[in-house]
Structure formats: structure tokens, C-alpha cells
mmCIF file with all atom_site columns, C-alpha atoms in Angstrom:
data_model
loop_
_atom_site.group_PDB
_atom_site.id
_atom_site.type_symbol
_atom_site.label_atom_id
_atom_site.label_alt_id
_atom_site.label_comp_id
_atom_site.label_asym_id
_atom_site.label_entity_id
_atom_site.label_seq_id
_atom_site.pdbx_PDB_ins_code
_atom_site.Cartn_x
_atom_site.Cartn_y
_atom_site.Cartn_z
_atom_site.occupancy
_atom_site.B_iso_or_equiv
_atom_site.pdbx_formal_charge
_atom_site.auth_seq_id
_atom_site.auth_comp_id
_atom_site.auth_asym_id
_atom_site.auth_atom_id
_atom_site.pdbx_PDB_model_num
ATOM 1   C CA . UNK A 1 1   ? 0.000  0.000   0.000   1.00 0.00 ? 1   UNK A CA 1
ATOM 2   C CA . UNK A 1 2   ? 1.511  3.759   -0.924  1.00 0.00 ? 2   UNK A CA 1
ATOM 3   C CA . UNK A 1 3   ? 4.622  1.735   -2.885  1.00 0.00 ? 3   UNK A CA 1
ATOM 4   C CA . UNK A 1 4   ? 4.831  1.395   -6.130  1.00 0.00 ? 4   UNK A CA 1
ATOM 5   C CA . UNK A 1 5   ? 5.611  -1.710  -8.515  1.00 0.00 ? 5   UNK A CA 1
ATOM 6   C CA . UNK A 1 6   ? 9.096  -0.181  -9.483  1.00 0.00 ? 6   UNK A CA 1
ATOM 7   C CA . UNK A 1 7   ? 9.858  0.032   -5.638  1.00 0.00 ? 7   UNK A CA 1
ATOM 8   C CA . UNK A 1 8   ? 8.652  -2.968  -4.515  1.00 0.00 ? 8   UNK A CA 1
ATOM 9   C CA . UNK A 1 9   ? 10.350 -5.342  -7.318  1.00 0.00 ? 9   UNK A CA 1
ATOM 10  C CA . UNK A 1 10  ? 13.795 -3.454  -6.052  1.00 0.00 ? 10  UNK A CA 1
ATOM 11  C CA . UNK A 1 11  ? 13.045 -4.493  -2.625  1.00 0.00 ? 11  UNK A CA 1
ATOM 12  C CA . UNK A 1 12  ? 12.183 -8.074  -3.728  1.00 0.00 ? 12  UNK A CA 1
ATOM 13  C CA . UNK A 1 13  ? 15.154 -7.956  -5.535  1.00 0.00 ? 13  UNK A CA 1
ATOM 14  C CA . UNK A 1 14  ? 17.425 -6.592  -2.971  1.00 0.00 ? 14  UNK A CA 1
ATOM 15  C CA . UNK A 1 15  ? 16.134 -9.414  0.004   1.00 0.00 ? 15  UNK A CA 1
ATOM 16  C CA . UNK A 1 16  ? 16.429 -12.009 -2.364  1.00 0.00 ? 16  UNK A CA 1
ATOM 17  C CA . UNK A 1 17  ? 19.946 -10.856 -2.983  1.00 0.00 ? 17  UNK A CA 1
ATOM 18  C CA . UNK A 1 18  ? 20.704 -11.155 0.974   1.00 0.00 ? 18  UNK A CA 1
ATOM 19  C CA . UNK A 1 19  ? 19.455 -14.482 1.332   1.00 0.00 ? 19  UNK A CA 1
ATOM 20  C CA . UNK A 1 20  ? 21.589 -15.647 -2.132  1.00 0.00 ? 20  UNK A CA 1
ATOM 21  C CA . UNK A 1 21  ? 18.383 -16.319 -4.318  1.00 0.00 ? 21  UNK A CA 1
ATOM 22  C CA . UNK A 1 22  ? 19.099 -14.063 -6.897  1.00 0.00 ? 22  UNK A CA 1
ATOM 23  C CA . UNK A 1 23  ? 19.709 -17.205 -9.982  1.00 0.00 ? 23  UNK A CA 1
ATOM 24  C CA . UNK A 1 24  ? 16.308 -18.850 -8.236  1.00 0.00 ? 24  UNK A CA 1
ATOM 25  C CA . UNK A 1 25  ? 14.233 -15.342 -8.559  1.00 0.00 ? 25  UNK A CA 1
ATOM 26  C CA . UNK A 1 26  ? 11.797 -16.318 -11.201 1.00 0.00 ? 26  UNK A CA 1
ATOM 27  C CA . UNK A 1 27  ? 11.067 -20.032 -10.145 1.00 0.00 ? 27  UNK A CA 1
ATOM 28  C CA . UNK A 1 28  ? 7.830  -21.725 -8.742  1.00 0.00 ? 28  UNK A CA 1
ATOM 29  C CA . UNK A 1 29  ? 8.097  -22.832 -4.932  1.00 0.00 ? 29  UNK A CA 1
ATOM 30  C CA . UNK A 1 30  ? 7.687  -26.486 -5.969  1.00 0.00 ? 30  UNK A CA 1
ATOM 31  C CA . UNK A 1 31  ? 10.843 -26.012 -7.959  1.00 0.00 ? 31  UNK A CA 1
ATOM 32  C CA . UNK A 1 32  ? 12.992 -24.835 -5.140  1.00 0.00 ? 32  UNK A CA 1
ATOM 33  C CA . UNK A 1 33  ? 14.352 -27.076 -2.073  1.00 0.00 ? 33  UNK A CA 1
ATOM 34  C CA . UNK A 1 34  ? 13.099 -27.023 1.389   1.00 0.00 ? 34  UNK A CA 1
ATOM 35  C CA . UNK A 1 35  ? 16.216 -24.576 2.301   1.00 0.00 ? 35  UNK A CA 1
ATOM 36  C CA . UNK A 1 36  ? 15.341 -22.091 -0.796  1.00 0.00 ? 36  UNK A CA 1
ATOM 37  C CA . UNK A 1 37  ? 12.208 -22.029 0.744   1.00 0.00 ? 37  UNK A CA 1
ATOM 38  C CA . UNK A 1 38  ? 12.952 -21.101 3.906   1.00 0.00 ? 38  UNK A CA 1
ATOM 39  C CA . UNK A 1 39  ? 14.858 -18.264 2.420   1.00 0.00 ? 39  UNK A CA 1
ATOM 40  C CA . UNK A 1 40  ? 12.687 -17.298 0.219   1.00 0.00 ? 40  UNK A CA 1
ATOM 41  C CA . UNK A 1 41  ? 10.152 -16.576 3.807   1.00 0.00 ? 41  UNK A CA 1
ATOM 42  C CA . UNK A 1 42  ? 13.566 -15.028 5.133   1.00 0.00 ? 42  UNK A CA 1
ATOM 43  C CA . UNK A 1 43  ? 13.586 -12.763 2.303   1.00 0.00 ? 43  UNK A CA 1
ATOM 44  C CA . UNK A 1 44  ? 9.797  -12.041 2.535   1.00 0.00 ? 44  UNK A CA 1
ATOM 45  C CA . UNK A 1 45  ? 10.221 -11.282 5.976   1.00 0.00 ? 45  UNK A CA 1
ATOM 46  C CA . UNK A 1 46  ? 13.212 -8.227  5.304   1.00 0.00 ? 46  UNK A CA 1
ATOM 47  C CA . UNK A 1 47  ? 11.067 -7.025  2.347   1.00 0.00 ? 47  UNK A CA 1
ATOM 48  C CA . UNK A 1 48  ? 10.067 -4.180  4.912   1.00 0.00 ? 48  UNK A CA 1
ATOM 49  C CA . UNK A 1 49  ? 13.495 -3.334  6.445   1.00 0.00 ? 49  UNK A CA 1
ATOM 50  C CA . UNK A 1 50  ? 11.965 -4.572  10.040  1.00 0.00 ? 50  UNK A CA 1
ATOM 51  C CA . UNK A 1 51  ? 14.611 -3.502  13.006  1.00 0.00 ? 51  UNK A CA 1
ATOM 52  C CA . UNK A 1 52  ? 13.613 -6.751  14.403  1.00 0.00 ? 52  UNK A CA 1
ATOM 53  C CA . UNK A 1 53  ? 13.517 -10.388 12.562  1.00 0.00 ? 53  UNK A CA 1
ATOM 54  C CA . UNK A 1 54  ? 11.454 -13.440 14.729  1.00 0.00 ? 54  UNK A CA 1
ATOM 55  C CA . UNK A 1 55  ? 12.179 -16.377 13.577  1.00 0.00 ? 55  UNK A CA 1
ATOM 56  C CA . UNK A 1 56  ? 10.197 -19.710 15.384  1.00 0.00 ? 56  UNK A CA 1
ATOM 57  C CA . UNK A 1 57  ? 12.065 -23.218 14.877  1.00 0.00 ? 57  UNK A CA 1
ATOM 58  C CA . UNK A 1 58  ? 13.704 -21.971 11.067  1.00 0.00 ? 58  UNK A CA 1
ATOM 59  C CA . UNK A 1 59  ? 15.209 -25.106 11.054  1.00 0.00 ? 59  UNK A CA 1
ATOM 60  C CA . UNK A 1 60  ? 12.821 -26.897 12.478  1.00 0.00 ? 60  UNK A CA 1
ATOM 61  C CA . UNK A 1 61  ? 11.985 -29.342 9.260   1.00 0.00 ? 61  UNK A CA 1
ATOM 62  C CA . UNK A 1 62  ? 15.349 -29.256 7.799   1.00 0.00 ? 62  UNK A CA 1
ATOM 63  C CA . UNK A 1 63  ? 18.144 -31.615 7.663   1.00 0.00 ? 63  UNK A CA 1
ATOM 64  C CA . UNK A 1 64  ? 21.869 -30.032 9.740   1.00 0.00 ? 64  UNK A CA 1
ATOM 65  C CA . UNK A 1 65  ? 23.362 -29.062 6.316   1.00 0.00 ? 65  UNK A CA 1
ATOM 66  C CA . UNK A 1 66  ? 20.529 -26.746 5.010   1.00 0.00 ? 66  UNK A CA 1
ATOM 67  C CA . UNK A 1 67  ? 19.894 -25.840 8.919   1.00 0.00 ? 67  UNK A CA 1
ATOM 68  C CA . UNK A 1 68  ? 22.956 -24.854 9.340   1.00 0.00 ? 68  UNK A CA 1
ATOM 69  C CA . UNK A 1 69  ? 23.201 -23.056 5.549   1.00 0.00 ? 69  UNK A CA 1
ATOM 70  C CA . UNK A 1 70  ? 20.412 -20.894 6.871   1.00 0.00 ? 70  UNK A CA 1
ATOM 71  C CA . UNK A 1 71  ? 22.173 -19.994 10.450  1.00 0.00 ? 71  UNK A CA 1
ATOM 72  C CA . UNK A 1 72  ? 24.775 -18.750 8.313   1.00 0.00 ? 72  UNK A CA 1
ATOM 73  C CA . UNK A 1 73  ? 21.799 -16.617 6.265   1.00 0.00 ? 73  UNK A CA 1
ATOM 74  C CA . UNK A 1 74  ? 21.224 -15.103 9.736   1.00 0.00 ? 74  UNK A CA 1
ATOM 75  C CA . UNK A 1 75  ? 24.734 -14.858 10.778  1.00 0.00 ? 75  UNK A CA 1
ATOM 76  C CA . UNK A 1 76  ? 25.169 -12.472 7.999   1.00 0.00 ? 76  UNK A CA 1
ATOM 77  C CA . UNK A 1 77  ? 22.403 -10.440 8.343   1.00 0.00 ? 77  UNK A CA 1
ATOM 78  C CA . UNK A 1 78  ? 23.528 -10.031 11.674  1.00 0.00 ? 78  UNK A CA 1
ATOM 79  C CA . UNK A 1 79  ? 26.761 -8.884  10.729  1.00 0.00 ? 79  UNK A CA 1
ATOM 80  C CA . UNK A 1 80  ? 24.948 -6.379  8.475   1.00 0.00 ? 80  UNK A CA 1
ATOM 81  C CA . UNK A 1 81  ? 23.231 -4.803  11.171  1.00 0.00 ? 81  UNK A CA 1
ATOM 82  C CA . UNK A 1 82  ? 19.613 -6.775  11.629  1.00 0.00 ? 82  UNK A CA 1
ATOM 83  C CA . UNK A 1 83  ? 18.781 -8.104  14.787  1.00 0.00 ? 83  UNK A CA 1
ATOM 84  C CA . UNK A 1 84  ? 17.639 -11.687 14.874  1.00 0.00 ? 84  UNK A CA 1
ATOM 85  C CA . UNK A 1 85  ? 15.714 -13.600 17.866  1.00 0.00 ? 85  UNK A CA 1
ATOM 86  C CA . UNK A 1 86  ? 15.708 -16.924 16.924  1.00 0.00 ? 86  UNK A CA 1
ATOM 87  C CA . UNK A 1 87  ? 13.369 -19.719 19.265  1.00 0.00 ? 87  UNK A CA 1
ATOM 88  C CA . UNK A 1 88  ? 14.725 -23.219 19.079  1.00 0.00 ? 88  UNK A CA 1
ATOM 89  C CA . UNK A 1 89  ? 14.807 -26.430 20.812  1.00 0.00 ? 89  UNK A CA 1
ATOM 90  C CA . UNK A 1 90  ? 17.982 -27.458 18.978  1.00 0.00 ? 90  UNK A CA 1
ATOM 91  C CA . UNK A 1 91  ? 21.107 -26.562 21.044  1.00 0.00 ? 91  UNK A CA 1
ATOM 92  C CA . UNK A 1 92  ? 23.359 -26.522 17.873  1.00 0.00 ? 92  UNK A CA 1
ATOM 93  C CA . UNK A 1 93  ? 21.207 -23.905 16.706  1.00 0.00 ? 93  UNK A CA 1
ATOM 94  C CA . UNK A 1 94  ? 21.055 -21.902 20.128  1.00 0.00 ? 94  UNK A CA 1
ATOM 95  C CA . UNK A 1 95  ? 25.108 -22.375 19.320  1.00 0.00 ? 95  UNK A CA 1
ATOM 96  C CA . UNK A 1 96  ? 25.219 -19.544 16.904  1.00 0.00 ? 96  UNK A CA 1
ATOM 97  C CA . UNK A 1 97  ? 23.261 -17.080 19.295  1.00 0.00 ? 97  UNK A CA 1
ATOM 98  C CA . UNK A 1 98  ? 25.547 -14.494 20.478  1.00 0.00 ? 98  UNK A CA 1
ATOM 99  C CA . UNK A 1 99  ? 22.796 -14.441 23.499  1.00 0.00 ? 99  UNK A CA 1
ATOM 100 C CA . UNK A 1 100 ? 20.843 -17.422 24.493  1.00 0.00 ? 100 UNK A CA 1
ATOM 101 C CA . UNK A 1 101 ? 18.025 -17.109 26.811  1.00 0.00 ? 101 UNK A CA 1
ATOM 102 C CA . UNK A 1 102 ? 16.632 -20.613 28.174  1.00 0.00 ? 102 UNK A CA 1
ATOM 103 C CA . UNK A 1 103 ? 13.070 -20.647 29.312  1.00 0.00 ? 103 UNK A CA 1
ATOM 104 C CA . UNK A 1 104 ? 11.435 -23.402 31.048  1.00 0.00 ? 104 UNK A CA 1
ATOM 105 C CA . UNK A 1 105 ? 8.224  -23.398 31.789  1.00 0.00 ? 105 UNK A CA 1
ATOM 106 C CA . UNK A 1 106 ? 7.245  -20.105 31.031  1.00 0.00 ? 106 UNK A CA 1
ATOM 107 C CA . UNK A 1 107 ? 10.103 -18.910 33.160  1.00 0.00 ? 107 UNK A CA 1
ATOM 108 C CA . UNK A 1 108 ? 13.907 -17.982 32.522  1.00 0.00 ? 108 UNK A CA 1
ATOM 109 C CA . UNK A 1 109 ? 16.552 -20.256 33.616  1.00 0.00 ? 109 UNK A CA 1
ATOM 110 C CA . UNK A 1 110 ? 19.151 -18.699 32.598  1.00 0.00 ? 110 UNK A CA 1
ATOM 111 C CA . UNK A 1 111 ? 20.836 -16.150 30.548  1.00 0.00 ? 111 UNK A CA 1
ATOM 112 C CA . UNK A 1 112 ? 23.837 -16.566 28.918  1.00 0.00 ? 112 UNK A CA 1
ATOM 113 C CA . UNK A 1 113 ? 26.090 -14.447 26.398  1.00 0.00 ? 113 UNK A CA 1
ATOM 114 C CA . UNK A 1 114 ? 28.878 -15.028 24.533  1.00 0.00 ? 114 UNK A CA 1
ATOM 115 C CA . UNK A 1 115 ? 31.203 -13.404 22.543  1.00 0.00 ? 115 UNK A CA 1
ATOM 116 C CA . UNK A 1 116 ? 31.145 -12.277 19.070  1.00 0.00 ? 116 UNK A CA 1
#
């Protein structure tokens, strides 16, 4: 709403670039892999420059290599300036966190940081 066609293909463009799907731009979601999809929603979800990106389980129904190809996605928009909270149940995940906060029952447990 208010943005026009010119600007909002630039900013498709631009997220797609950030997530490295750039060659897979113009293809079908049944044509790309379970990981390309999960950066395609990446991309979808910096389409509007948000100063925070919430991401539940993103690895949740992917195998270690692509989960760990899209930590990397987050690492570098990290690096770039985006903050990421990321839930997970997977402590290799949690691994990349610079901060992990463990909640247990609805209560934190513990809060650890580490450093970058």
C-alpha cells in the first residue's frame, strides 16, 4: 500500500539478494528445495526493512546441512546490522546465538552471552 511496482520489485530484488536467491528469482516454490524455501520466507520477511527479525524453529523441518546453511543466512544479516531472535529447541542452533536465553516453563533459567 503507498509503494509502487518499481519500488517494490527493487526491494524483492534486494532481500532475495541477501538471502543468495538471486539465480532462483523467477522459479515456482515447488521447484525450489526445502532450504530455498525457507529463504525465500527469510527474504519475505526483510522485504520491509523490520529492526527486528522473529524467527520460530527456522530449522525446524530441515536436515543439519541446510539448517545450518540458513544460520549462516542469519549470521550475515547479523553482521549487516539486523537483529535476529531466533526460538529453538535445537542446542546446535542456540550455538550460533551471540545471546541465548533458556526458558522453562514459562520462566527464565538462565541467561547466557557469549562473545562475538
Amino acid at each position: 500500500a503507498g509503494v509502487s511496482g518499481k519500488t517494490r520489485q527493487e526491494r524483492a530484488r534486494l532481500a532475495l539478494d541477501k538471502v543468495d536467491l538471486i539465480p532462483r528469482a523467477s522459479h515456482r516454490p515447488n521447484e525450489l528445495s526445502g532450504g530455498q524455501r525457507q529463504r525465500v520466507a527469510i527474504a519475505r520477511a526483510l522485504v520491509n526493512d523490520p529492526s527486528i527479525l522473529l524467527a520460530d524453529e527456522p530449522t525446524g523441518n530441515l536436515d543439519s546441512k541446510t539448517g545450518n546453511e540458513i544460520m549462516g543466512v542469519f549470521d550475515r544479516l547479523h553482521q549487516g546490522g539486523n537483529t535476529i531472535v531466533v526460538v529453538t529447541h535445537e542446542p546446535e542452533i542456540a550455538a550460533y546465538a551471540h545471546r541465548a536465553i533458556h526458558i522453562r516453563d514459562g520462566q527464565v533459567e538462565k541467561d547466557v552471552r557469549r562473545a562475538a
